[in-house]
Amino acid sequence: EQGHQEVVLTGTQLGSYGFDIPGAGLVCLVDRLLNQTDVPRLRVSSLQPQEMTQELLELWDNPRLCPHFHLPLQSGSEAMLRRMRRRYTPLQYANAVEAVRARLPDAAITADVIVGFPGETDALFQESYRLCQSIGFAGIHVFPYSPRPGTSAAHFTDAVEQRVKRERMKRILALAKE
């Protein structure tokens, strides 16, 4: 018996695929995979909110594409996203989710959330919590911030206490379960 075959396109910046190749890009790659292979199921692992174009979403008209979108959120606070050097705002994120749901109402949307990034106050955390609550994700991967050598955040002096990170993690995990 042949097992379930699935190809997963994955990468840390998947939406940037082919930026250095004239005439290439993620839309072209997925389109070619759907039209030039017989792979029964294709999954796109992770996309940034700013990469959710109508052209890309139209590809999901093909039932071989798994209707799952993993859109890393990281934070629902505009101030925190700026501090994390993310290239999107909570509004752009919410608009990307809305675009997915308008095209594919039954799609599963999942996210990554970091709690306890340096400088995350209770009020800024609440912004993240409220955005996650309003979106209603199919699942949330929650990570406590930990410093990484060589990053600018490793030099920030306004660290969040471990107990606060644990409490925030519990709150987001409970929301995800809900």
mmCIF file of C-alpha atoms in Angstrom:
data_model
loop_
_atom_site.group_PDB
_atom_site.id
_atom_site.type_symbol
_atom_site.label_atom_id
_atom_site.label_comp_id
_atom_site.label_asym_id
_atom_site.label_seq_id
_atom_site.Cartn_x
_atom_site.Cartn_y
_atom_site.Cartn_z
ATOM 1 C CA GLU A 1 0.000 0.000 0.000
ATOM 2 C CA GLN A 2 1.325 3.399 -0.948
ATOM 3 C CA GLY A 3 1.341 5.964 1.899
ATOM 4 C CA HIS A 4 -0.131 9.421 1.769
ATOM 5 C CA GLN A 5 2.131 11.565 -0.371
ATOM 6 C CA GLU A 6 2.539 15.213 0.412
ATOM 7 C CA VAL A 7 5.138 17.734 -0.635
ATOM 8 C CA VAL A 8 5.729 20.560 1.817
ATOM 9 C CA LEU A 9 7.341 23.762 0.568
ATOM 10 C CA THR A 10 9.252 25.136 3.498
ATOM 11 C CA GLY A 11 11.781 27.807 4.289
ATOM 12 C CA THR A 12 12.385 30.729 6.597
ATOM 13 C CA GLN A 13 11.457 33.263 3.910
ATOM 14 C CA LEU A 14 9.377 31.138 1.580
ATOM 15 C CA GLY A 15 7.486 34.072 0.078
ATOM 16 C CA SER A 16 10.784 35.542 -1.141
ATOM 17 C CA TYR A 17 11.545 32.445 -3.194
ATOM 18 C CA GLY A 18 12.896 33.361 -6.614
ATOM 19 C CA PHE A 19 13.383 37.083 -5.941
ATOM 20 C CA ASP A 20 16.840 36.738 -7.494
ATOM 21 C CA ILE A 21 15.654 34.744 -10.528
ATOM 22 C CA PRO A 22 13.974 36.695 -13.337
ATOM 23 C CA GLY A 23 10.457 35.403 -14.005
ATOM 24 C CA ALA A 24 10.429 33.226 -10.890
ATOM 25 C CA GLY A 25 8.664 33.481 -7.572
ATOM 26 C CA LEU A 26 6.533 31.487 -5.202
ATOM 27 C CA VAL A 27 3.389 31.845 -7.326
ATOM 28 C CA CYS A 28 5.265 30.521 -10.354
ATOM 29 C CA LEU A 29 6.785 27.646 -8.356
ATOM 30 C CA VAL A 30 3.470 26.497 -6.855
ATOM 31 C CA ASP A 31 1.710 26.859 -10.199
ATOM 32 C CA ARG A 32 4.369 24.735 -11.904
ATOM 33 C CA LEU A 33 4.214 22.083 -9.181
ATOM 34 C CA LEU A 34 0.450 21.860 -9.557
ATOM 35 C CA ASN A 35 0.502 21.800 -13.353
ATOM 36 C CA GLN A 36 3.646 19.831 -14.114
ATOM 37 C CA THR A 37 3.609 17.140 -11.420
ATOM 38 C CA ASP A 38 1.125 14.619 -10.142
ATOM 39 C CA VAL A 39 1.929 15.160 -6.458
ATOM 40 C CA PRO A 40 -1.454 14.467 -4.829
ATOM 41 C CA ARG A 41 -1.095 17.015 -2.029
ATOM 42 C CA LEU A 42 0.970 20.179 -1.721
ATOM 43 C CA ARG A 43 1.376 22.233 1.441
ATOM 44 C CA VAL A 44 2.940 25.671 1.804
ATOM 45 C CA SER A 45 4.512 25.802 5.253
ATOM 46 C CA SER A 46 4.749 29.432 6.326
ATOM 47 C CA LEU A 47 4.019 32.788 4.730
ATOM 48 C CA GLN A 48 4.357 36.364 5.890
ATOM 49 C CA PRO A 49 1.190 38.492 5.934
ATOM 50 C CA GLN A 50 2.535 40.863 3.290
ATOM 51 C CA GLU A 51 2.969 37.914 0.901
ATOM 52 C CA MET A 52 -0.750 37.026 0.830
ATOM 53 C CA THR A 53 -1.646 38.351 -2.615
ATOM 54 C CA GLN A 54 -4.782 37.567 -4.587
ATOM 55 C CA GLU A 55 -2.582 35.949 -7.239
ATOM 56 C CA LEU A 56 -1.160 33.579 -4.634
ATOM 57 C CA LEU A 57 -4.557 32.859 -3.053
ATOM 58 C CA GLU A 58 -6.067 31.997 -6.448
ATOM 59 C CA LEU A 59 -3.757 28.973 -6.575
ATOM 60 C CA TRP A 60 -5.802 27.439 -3.755
ATOM 61 C CA ASP A 61 -8.630 26.936 -6.249
ATOM 62 C CA ASN A 62 -6.737 23.714 -6.901
ATOM 63 C CA PRO A 63 -7.903 21.130 -4.335
ATOM 64 C CA ARG A 64 -4.428 19.572 -4.235
ATOM 65 C CA LEU A 65 -3.218 22.586 -2.246
ATOM 66 C CA CYS A 66 -3.766 22.028 1.462
ATOM 67 C CA PRO A 67 -6.116 24.752 2.802
ATOM 68 C CA HIS A 68 -3.834 25.597 5.718
ATOM 69 C CA PHE A 69 -2.051 28.895 6.160
ATOM 70 C CA HIS A 70 0.616 29.344 8.794
ATOM 71 C CA LEU A 71 1.093 33.088 9.215
ATOM 72 C CA PRO A 72 3.577 33.891 11.986
ATOM 73 C CA LEU A 73 2.123 36.741 14.053
ATOM 74 C CA GLN A 74 4.835 37.054 16.741
ATOM 75 C CA SER A 75 2.944 39.938 18.409
ATOM 76 C CA GLY A 76 -0.372 41.694 17.989
ATOM 77 C CA SER A 77 1.153 44.973 19.169
ATOM 78 C CA GLU A 78 2.343 47.436 16.556
ATOM 79 C CA ALA A 79 5.016 48.768 18.950
ATOM 80 C CA MET A 80 6.329 45.271 19.619
ATOM 81 C CA LEU A 81 6.323 44.322 15.929
ATOM 82 C CA ARG A 82 8.387 47.438 15.198
ATOM 83 C CA ARG A 83 10.761 46.522 18.002
ATOM 84 C CA MET A 84 11.029 42.976 16.584
ATOM 85 C CA ARG A 85 11.764 44.527 13.166
ATOM 86 C CA ARG A 86 8.811 42.810 11.527
ATOM 87 C CA ARG A 87 7.696 44.247 8.216
ATOM 88 C CA TYR A 88 3.953 44.261 8.915
ATOM 89 C CA THR A 89 1.469 45.791 11.325
ATOM 90 C CA PRO A 90 -1.383 44.118 13.201
ATOM 91 C CA LEU A 91 -3.792 45.700 10.711
ATOM 92 C CA GLN A 92 -1.882 44.271 7.731
ATOM 93 C CA TYR A 93 -1.882 40.905 9.479
ATOM 94 C CA ALA A 94 -5.641 41.029 10.100
ATOM 95 C CA ASN A 95 -6.179 42.065 6.465
ATOM 96 C CA ALA A 96 -4.131 39.066 5.274
ATOM 97 C CA VAL A 97 -6.276 36.745 7.404
ATOM 98 C CA GLU A 98 -9.406 38.397 6.020
ATOM 99 C CA ALA A 99 -8.151 37.902 2.448
ATOM 100 C CA VAL A 100 -7.542 34.190 3.114
ATOM 101 C CA ARG A 101 -10.978 33.731 4.683
ATOM 102 C CA ALA A 102 -12.718 35.653 1.901
ATOM 103 C CA ARG A 103 -11.224 33.297 -0.668
ATOM 104 C CA LEU A 104 -11.215 30.096 1.444
ATOM 105 C CA PRO A 105 -13.737 30.365 4.296
ATOM 106 C CA ASP A 106 -12.902 26.889 5.630
ATOM 107 C CA ALA A 107 -9.113 27.313 5.603
ATOM 108 C CA ALA A 108 -7.196 26.620 8.798
ATOM 109 C CA ILE A 109 -5.067 29.556 9.889
ATOM 110 C CA THR A 110 -2.356 29.058 12.479
ATOM 111 C CA ALA A 111 0.192 31.426 13.986
ATOM 112 C CA ASP A 112 3.344 31.742 16.047
ATOM 113 C CA VAL A 113 3.287 34.132 19.004
ATOM 114 C CA ILE A 114 6.273 35.219 21.083
ATOM 115 C CA VAL A 115 5.539 36.299 24.647
ATOM 116 C CA GLY A 116 7.886 38.247 26.872
ATOM 117 C CA PHE A 117 9.916 40.009 24.196
ATOM 118 C CA PRO A 118 11.943 42.766 25.917
ATOM 119 C CA GLY A 119 9.744 45.769 26.584
ATOM 120 C CA GLU A 120 6.453 43.854 26.379
ATOM 121 C CA THR A 121 4.278 45.477 29.029
ATOM 122 C CA ASP A 122 0.981 44.048 30.257
ATOM 123 C CA ALA A 123 -0.846 46.502 27.966
ATOM 124 C CA LEU A 124 1.191 45.471 24.915
ATOM 125 C CA PHE A 125 0.634 41.802 25.724
ATOM 126 C CA GLN A 126 -3.117 42.521 25.942
ATOM 127 C CA GLU A 127 -2.963 43.889 22.377
ATOM 128 C CA SER A 128 -1.558 40.523 21.250
ATOM 129 C CA TYR A 129 -4.118 38.590 23.248
ATOM 130 C CA ARG A 130 -7.030 40.606 21.855
ATOM 131 C CA LEU A 131 -5.832 40.220 18.258
ATOM 132 C CA CYS A 132 -5.438 36.448 18.690
ATOM 133 C CA GLN A 133 -8.895 36.320 20.264
ATOM 134 C CA SER A 134 -10.513 38.303 17.447
ATOM 135 C CA ILE A 135 -8.899 36.216 14.695
ATOM 136 C CA GLY A 136 -9.859 32.855 16.165
ATOM 137 C CA PHE A 137 -6.892 30.781 15.006
ATOM 138 C CA ALA A 138 -7.137 27.044 14.356
ATOM 139 C CA GLY A 139 -3.943 26.760 16.393
ATOM 140 C CA ILE A 140 -1.257 28.919 17.994
ATOM 141 C CA HIS A 141 2.374 27.987 18.637
ATOM 142 C CA VAL A 142 3.503 30.021 21.648
ATOM 143 C CA PHE A 143 7.134 30.677 22.458
ATOM 144 C CA PRO A 144 8.656 32.532 25.399
ATOM 145 C CA TYR A 145 11.270 35.018 24.254
ATOM 146 C CA SER A 146 14.838 33.929 24.892
ATOM 147 C CA PRO A 147 17.881 36.004 23.941
ATOM 148 C CA ARG A 148 19.859 34.926 20.913
ATOM 149 C CA PRO A 149 23.513 35.988 20.737
ATOM 150 C CA GLY A 150 24.248 38.392 17.916
ATOM 151 C CA THR A 151 20.741 39.864 17.750
ATOM 152 C CA SER A 152 19.967 43.454 18.676
ATOM 153 C CA ALA A 153 17.269 42.228 21.096
ATOM 154 C CA ALA A 154 19.955 40.420 23.120
ATOM 155 C CA HIS A 155 21.217 43.879 24.121
ATOM 156 C CA PHE A 156 17.841 45.254 25.244
ATOM 157 C CA THR A 157 17.811 46.002 28.952
ATOM 158 C CA ASP A 158 14.054 45.817 29.580
ATOM 159 C CA ALA A 159 13.734 42.040 29.940
ATOM 160 C CA VAL A 160 10.450 40.476 31.014
ATOM 161 C CA GLU A 161 10.554 38.266 34.118
ATOM 162 C CA GLN A 162 10.344 34.496 33.598
ATOM 163 C CA ARG A 163 7.218 34.173 35.765
ATOM 164 C CA VAL A 164 5.489 36.837 33.634
ATOM 165 C CA LYS A 165 6.481 35.003 30.450
ATOM 166 C CA ARG A 166 5.089 31.745 31.867
ATOM 167 C CA GLU A 167 1.794 33.410 32.804
ATOM 168 C CA ARG A 168 1.449 35.007 29.361
ATOM 169 C CA MET A 169 2.250 31.683 27.713
ATOM 170 C CA LYS A 170 -0.474 29.982 29.745
ATOM 171 C CA ARG A 171 -2.994 32.642 28.738
ATOM 172 C CA ILE A 172 -2.249 32.342 24.999
ATOM 173 C CA LEU A 173 -2.199 28.520 25.195
ATOM 174 C CA ALA A 174 -5.597 28.564 26.942
ATOM 175 C CA LEU A 175 -6.915 30.858 24.219
ATOM 176 C CA ALA A 176 -5.529 28.534 21.532
ATOM 177 C CA LYS A 177 -7.228 25.565 23.175
ATOM 178 C CA GLU A 178 -10.494 27.494 23.346
#
